[in-house]
XYZ file of C-alpha atoms in Angstrom:
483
model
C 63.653 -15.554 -33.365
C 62.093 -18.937 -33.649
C 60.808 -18.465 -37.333
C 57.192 -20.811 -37.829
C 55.338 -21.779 -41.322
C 52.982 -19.335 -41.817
C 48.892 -20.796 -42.479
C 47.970 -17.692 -44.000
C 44.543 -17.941 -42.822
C 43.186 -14.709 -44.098
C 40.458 -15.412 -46.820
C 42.020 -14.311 -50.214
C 39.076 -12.045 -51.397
C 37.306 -10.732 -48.399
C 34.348 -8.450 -48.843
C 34.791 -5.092 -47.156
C 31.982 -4.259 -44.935
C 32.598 -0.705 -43.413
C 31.157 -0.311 -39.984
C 31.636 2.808 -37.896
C 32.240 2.691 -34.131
C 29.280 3.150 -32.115
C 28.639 5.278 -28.501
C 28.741 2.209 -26.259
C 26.850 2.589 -23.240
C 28.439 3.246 -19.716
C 28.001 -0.396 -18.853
C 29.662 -2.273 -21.794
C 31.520 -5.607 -20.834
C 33.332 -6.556 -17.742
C 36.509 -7.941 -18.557
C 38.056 -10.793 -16.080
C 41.096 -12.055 -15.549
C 42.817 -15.225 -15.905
C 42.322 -18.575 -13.796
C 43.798 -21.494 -12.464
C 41.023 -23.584 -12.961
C 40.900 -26.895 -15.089
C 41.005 -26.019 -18.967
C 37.846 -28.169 -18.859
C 35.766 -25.697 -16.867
C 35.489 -22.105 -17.056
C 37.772 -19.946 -15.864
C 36.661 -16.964 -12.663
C 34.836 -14.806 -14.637
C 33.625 -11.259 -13.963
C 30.235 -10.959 -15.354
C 28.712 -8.355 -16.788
C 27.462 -5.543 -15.122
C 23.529 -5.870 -14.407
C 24.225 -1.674 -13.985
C 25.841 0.759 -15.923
C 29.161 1.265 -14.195
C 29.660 5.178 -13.326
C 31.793 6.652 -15.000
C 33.626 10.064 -15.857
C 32.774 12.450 -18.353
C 36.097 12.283 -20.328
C 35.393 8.597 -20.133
C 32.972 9.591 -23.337
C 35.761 10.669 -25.906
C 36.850 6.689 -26.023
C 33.844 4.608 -25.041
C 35.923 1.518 -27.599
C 39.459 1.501 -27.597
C 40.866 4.119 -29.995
C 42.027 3.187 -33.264
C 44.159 4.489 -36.033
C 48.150 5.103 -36.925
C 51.122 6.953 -35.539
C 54.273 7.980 -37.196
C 56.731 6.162 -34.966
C 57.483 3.300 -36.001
C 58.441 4.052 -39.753
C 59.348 7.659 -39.830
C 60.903 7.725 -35.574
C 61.381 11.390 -35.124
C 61.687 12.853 -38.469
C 58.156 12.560 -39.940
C 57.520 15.002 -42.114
C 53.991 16.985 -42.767
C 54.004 15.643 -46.402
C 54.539 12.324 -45.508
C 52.543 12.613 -42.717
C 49.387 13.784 -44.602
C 49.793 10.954 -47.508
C 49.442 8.857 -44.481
C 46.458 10.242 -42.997
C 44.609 10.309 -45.970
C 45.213 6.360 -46.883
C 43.797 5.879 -43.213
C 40.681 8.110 -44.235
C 39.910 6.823 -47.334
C 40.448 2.433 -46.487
C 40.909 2.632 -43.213
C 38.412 4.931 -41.691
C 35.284 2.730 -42.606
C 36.562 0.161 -40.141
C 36.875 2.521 -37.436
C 40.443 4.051 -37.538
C 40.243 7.237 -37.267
C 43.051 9.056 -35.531
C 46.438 9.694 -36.964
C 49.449 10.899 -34.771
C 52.601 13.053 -35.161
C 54.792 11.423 -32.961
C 57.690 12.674 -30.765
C 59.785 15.694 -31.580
C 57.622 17.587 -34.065
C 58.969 20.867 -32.554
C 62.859 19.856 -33.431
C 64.165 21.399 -36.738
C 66.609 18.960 -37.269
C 65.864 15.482 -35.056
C 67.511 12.320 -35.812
C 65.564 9.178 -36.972
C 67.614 7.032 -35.014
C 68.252 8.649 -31.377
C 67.801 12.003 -29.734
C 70.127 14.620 -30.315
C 71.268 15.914 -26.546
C 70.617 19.504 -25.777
C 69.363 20.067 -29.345
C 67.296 23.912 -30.051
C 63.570 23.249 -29.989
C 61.235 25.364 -31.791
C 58.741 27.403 -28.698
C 57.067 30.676 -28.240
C 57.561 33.313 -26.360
C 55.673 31.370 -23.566
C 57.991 28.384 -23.767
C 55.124 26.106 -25.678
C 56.449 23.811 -28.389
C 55.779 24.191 -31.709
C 56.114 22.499 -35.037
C 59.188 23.254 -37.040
C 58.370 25.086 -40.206
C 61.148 22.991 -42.106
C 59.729 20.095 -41.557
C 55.527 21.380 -41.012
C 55.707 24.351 -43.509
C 51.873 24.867 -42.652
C 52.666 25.756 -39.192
C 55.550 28.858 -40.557
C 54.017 32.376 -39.093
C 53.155 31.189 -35.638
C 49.767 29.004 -37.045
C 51.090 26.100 -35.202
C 49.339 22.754 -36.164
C 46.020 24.205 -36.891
C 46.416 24.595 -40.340
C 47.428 20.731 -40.501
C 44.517 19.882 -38.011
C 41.926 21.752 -40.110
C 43.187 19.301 -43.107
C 42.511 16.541 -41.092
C 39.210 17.099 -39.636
C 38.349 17.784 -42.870
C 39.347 13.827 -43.877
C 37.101 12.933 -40.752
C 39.804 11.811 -38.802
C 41.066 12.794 -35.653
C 44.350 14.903 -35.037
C 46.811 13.441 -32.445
C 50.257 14.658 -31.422
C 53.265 13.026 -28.525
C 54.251 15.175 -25.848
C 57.076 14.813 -23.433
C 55.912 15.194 -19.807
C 57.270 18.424 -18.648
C 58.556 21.752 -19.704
C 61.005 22.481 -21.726
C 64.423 22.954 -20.762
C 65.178 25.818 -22.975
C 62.515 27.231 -21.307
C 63.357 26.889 -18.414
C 66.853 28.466 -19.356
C 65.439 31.566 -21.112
C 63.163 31.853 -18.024
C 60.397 32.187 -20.072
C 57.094 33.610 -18.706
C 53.746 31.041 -18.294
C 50.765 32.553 -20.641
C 48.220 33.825 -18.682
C 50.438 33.302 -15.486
C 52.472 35.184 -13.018
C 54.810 32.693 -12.952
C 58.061 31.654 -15.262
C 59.352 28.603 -16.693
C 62.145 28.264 -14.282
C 60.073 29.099 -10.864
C 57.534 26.159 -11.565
C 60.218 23.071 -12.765
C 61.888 20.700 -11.350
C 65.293 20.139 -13.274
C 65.834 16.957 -10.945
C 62.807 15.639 -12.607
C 64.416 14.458 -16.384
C 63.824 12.100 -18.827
C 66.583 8.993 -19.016
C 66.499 9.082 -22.786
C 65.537 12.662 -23.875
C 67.058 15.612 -22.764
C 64.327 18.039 -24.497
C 62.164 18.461 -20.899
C 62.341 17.952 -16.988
C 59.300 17.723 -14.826
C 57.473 20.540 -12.823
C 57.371 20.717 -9.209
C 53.518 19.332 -9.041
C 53.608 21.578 -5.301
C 54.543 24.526 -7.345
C 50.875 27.039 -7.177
C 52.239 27.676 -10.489
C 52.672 24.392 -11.933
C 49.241 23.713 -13.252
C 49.486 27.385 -14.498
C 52.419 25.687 -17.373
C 50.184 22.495 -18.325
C 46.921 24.810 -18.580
C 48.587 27.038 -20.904
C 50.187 24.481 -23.246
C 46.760 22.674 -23.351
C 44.785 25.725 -24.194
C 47.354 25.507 -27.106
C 46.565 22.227 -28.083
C 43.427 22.500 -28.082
C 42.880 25.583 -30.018
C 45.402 24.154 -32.924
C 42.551 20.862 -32.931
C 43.987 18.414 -31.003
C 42.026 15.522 -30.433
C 44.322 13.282 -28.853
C 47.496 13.385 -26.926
C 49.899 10.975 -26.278
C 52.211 11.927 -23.105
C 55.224 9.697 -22.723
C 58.170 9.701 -20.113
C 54.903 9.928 -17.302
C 53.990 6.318 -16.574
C 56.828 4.189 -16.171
C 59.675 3.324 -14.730
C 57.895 6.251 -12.652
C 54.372 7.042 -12.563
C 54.450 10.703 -12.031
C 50.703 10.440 -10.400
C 50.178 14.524 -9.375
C 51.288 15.485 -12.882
C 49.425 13.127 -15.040
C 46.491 14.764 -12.197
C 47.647 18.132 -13.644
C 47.481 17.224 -17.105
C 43.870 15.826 -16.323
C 42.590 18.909 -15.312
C 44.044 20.972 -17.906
C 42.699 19.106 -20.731
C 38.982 19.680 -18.693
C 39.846 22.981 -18.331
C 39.561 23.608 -22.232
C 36.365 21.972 -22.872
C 37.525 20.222 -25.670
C 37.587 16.356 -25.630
C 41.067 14.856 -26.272
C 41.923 11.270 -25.339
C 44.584 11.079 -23.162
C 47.289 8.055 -23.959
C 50.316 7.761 -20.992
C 53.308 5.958 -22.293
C 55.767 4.282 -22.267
C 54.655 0.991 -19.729
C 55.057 -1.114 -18.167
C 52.378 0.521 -15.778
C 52.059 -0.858 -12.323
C 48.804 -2.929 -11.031
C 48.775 -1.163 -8.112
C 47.831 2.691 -10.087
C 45.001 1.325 -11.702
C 42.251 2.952 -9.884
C 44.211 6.258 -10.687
C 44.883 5.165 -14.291
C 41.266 4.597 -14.684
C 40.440 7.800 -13.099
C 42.435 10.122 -15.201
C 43.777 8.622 -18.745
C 41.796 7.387 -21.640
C 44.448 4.501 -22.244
C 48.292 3.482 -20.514
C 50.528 1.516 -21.802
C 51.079 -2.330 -20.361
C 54.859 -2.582 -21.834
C 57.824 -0.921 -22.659
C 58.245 0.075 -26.541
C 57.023 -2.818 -28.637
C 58.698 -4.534 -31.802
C 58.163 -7.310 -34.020
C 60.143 -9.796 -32.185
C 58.584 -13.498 -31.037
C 60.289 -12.666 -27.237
C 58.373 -9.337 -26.998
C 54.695 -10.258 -28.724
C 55.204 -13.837 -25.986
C 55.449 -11.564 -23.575
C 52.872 -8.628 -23.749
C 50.579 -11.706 -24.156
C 50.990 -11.930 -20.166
C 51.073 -8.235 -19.823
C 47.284 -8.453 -21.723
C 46.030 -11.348 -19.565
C 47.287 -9.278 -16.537
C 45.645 -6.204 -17.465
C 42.463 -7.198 -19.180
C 40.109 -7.114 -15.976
C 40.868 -3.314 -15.607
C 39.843 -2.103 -18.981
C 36.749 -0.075 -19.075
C 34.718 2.256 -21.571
C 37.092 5.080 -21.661
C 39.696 3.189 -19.908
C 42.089 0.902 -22.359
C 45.556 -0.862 -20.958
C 47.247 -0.122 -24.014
C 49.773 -3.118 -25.939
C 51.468 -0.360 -27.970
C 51.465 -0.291 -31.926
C 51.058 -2.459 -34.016
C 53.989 -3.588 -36.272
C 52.720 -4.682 -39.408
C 53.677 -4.175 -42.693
C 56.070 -1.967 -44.423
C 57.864 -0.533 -41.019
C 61.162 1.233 -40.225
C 61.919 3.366 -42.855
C 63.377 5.761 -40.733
C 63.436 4.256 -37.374
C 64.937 0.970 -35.893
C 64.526 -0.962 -32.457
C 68.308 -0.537 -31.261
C 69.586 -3.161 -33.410
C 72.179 -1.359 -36.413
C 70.990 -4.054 -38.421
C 68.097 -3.002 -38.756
C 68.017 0.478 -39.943
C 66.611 0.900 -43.217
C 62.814 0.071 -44.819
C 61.677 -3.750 -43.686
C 58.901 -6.028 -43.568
C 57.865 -6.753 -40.240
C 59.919 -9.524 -39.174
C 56.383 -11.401 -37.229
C 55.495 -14.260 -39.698
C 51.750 -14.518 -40.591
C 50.661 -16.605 -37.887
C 52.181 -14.395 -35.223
C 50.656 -11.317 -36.672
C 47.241 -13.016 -36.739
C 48.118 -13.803 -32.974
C 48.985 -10.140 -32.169
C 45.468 -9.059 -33.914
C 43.633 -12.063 -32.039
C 45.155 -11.054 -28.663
C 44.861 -6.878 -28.850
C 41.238 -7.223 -29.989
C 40.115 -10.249 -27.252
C 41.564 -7.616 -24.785
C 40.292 -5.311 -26.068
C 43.783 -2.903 -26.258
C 43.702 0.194 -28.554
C 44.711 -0.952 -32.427
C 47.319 1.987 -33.392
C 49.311 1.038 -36.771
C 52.931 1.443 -37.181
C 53.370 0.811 -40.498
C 54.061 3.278 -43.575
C 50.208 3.372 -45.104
C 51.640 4.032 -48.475
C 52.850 0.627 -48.746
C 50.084 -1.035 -47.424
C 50.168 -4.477 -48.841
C 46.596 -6.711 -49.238
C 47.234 -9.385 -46.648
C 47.883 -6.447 -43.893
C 44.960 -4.675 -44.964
C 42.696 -7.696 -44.805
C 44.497 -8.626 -41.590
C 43.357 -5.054 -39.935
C 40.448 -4.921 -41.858
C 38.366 -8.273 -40.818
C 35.368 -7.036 -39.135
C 34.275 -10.617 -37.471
C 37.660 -9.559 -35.578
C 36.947 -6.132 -35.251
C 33.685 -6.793 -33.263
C 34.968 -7.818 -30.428
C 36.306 -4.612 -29.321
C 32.301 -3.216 -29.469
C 30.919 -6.340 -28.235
C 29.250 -6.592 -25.005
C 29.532 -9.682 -22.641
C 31.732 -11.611 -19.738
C 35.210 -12.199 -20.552
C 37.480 -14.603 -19.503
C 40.866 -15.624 -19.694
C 42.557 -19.075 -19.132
C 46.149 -19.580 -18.990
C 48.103 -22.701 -19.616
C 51.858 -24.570 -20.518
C 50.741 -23.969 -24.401
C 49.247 -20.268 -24.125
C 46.205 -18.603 -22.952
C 42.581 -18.986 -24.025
C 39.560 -16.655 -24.345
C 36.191 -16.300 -23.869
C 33.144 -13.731 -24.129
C 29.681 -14.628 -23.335
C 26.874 -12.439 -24.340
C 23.743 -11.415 -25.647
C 25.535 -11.420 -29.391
C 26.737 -15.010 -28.687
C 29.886 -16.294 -27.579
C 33.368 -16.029 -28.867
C 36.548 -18.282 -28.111
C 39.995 -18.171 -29.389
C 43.250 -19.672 -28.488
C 46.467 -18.000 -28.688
C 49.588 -21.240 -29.356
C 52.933 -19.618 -27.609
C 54.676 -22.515 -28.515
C 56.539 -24.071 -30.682
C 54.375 -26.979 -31.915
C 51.188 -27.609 -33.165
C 48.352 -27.302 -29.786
C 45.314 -29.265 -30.336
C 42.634 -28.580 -28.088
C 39.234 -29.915 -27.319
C 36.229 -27.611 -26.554
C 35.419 -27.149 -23.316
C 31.957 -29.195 -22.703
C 30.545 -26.294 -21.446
C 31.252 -24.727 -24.683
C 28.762 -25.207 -27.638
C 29.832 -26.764 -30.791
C 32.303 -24.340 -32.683
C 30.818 -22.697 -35.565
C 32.450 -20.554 -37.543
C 35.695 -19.541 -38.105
C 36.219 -15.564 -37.829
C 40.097 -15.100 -39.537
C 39.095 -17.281 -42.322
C 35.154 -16.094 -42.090
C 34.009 -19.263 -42.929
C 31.761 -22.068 -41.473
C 33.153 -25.073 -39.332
C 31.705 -28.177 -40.044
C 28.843 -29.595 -38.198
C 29.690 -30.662 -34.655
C 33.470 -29.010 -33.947
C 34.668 -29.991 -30.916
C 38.504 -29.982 -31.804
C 40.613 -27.094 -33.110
C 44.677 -27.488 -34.191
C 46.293 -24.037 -32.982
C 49.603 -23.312 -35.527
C 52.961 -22.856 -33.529
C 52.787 -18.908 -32.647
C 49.205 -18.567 -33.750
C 45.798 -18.388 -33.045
C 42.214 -19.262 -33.360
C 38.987 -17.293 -33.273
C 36.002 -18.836 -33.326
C 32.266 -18.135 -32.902
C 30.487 -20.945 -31.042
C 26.636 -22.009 -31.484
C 26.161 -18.966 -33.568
C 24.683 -19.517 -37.215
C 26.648 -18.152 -40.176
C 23.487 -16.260 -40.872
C 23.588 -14.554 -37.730
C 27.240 -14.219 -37.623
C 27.254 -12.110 -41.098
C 24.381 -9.968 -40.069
C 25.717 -9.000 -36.536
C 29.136 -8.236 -38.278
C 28.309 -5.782 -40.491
């Protein structure tokens, strides 16, 4: 990786102003997509709506892109519950007043013994008697005598966070096997799968047959499960790329309606394709835009694009989704592939790049999920996540615009709160670049939360970094509309 000096623009003693995530309406922001037009003029911009967009009622449960942590990126599939609950309750306690509020057990919370770095093959999973997964005592003792995760869930509501789990897409094999019976069906395990239908890198589950009668018989029971243990959101991977199984992320639609309680559906892993957007929009919360993401220069250059590409279908309850972020104290018990680098680590971004990540999720306005271990949360990485004059833009209404170039991409809102502009440097040099003149003066600076001096018309970009600035807006105003 092309390593960069680091600006460490992040103001040394920020004050924390706690904001909590509002009920947008139903016709927050347009986004828009990028443009070939001169840098000097703006960009094709979708504006905003003059009408609330209809939308659908699940739409509700994430009317801002969800926020909060998820266990895989420092723990992989081992997490435990006690690490898993010193984690949730840092997020509650700093986190949670800037609006993250949902922490995840990620993949393989129903394995007794599953490896931190790969998936055993064929390995015993923990169900019922009606072939739902459940948590493995050894590693979730709350969950020993059939309580499942409720007793973990109950702990967590009572933080005032959310409760999350992963899923794989399917049923499970052993199931399938044991020709277990479907709760509340008259069909079994084996009559509604389809063991053609398997995972490349997990052998724990293969697909249903979606023209089964019985099919949505299996997802309706294991969501009536979730959803009486106090799920509130559900991340289902191995569904939307390199195939996107389309009638079965239908299914799972309908069975998470069918139990009346609100859980925000997440597909992974990505990339997801363009061309299912309408059906993306129609029946998941949030999908992922790329494959599993790591702190490497290649990868955050890349799901730049991937944002840019995506950002005119993002709606309220409707987020492409950039994957976690990987910041901080990461990979204690997980790696990306590379032997190397097993073990606890740093994130290997330098400070400019992660300030570019942060610039680039929020502009898009992509879900903000940590990866790190919470109980090593370092300062700079909390003010980094923590920076409200950042934050806002996820909440903000307004037309935004993107504008792509040899030196990286630039962004605009325009709204009734005033208008935003950053610049995100993928190269390797220094970018200096004039204002727009249809752009008023630049006046404040929103990672370092200071003023500009009178009259900015020029910003330097850092090599791999960013700028976010607020443009004829008074520091007065700025403060006030932050909080």
């Amino acid at each position: 990786m092309n390593k960069t000096t680091s600006t460490g623009l992040l103001p040394d003693e920020p004050a924390r102003r706690s904001f909590v995530r509002t009920v947008a309406g139903a016709g927050l922001a347009a986004v828009a997509g990028g443009s070939a037009a001169a840098a000097a003029a703006p960009s094709a911009t979708t504006p905003a709506a003059s009408a609330p967009e209809p939308g659908l009622p699940f739409h509700a449960w994430a009317p801002t892109p969800p926020m909060g942590w998820n266990s895989w990126d420092a723990f992989g599939a081992s997490i435990t519950e006690a690490e898993y609950l010193d984690n949730a309750r840092i997020l509650a306690e700093r986190l949670l007043p800037f609006g993250y509020d949902t922490a995840t057990v990620d993949i393989q919370w129903y394995e007794a013994g599953a490896n931190p770095w790969g998936y055993r093959a064929f390995a015993p999973l923990v169900l019922d008697g009606n072939g739902r997964p459940q948590p493995a005592p050894n590693r979730f003792p709350s969950a020993a005598g059939g309580r499942g995760f409720a007793p973990l869930a109950a702990q967590v509501h009572a933080m005032g966070l959310r409760f999350g789990v992963h899923i794989m897409r399917g049923i499970p094999r052993q199931a399938v096997g044991q020709e277990l019976p479907i709760a509340g069906s008259k069909y079994r395990c084996n009559e509604v799968a389809n063991p053609g239908s398997t995972c490349a890198w997990n052998t724990d589950m293969c697909g249903v047959n979606p023209d089964h009668p019985g099919a949505f018989d299996w997802y309706r029971a294991w969501f009536a499960q979730l959803a009486a243990w106090g799920v509130d959101f559900v991340k289902v991977d191995d569904i939307a790329s390199p195939i996107y199984h389309a009638k079965e992320v239908a299914m799972i639609r309908r069975a998470i309606d069918a139990t009346g309680r609100p859980m925000v559906l997440s597909l992974s892993p990505g990339p997801s394709y363009l061309e299912q957007s309408a059906h993306l929009q129609a029946h998941a919360n949030q999908w992922r835009v790329c494959n599993d993401f790591w702190d490497t220069w290649p990868q955050l250059r890349d799901n730049l694009v991937n944002l840019v590409k995506w950002a005119p279908h993002a709606r309220p309850g409707a987020w492409p989704d950039a994957d976690m972020l990987p910041v901080g104290k990461i990979g204690l018990r997980n790696y990306d592939g590379e032997p190397a680098q097993r073990g606890e680590r740093d994130t290997r971004f330098t400070r400019d790049e992660q300030l570019l990540m942060m610039t680039a999720w929020t502009c898009a306005r992509s879900p903000l999920i940590l990866g790190n271990d919470l109980r090593r949360l370092d300062d700079w990485t909390l003010r980094l996540i923590t920076n409200p004059e950042v934050l806002a833009l996820l909440r903000v209404p307004g037309a935004r615009e993107w504008h792509s170039v040899a030196q990286g991409h630039r962004f605009v809102c325009n709204g009734p709160q005033g208008t935003w502009a950053a610049w995100l440097n993928t190269g390797d040099e220094p970018w200096q670049v004039p204002l727009p003149a249809w752009l008023p003066d630049a006046r404040r600076d929103c990672w370092v939360r200071a003023d500009l001096p009178a009259g900015t018309r020029r910003l330097t970009i850092p090599p791999h970094g960013a700028r976010l600035v607020r443009c004829g807006v008074a520091a007065a105003d700025t403060t006030k509309k932050a909080r």
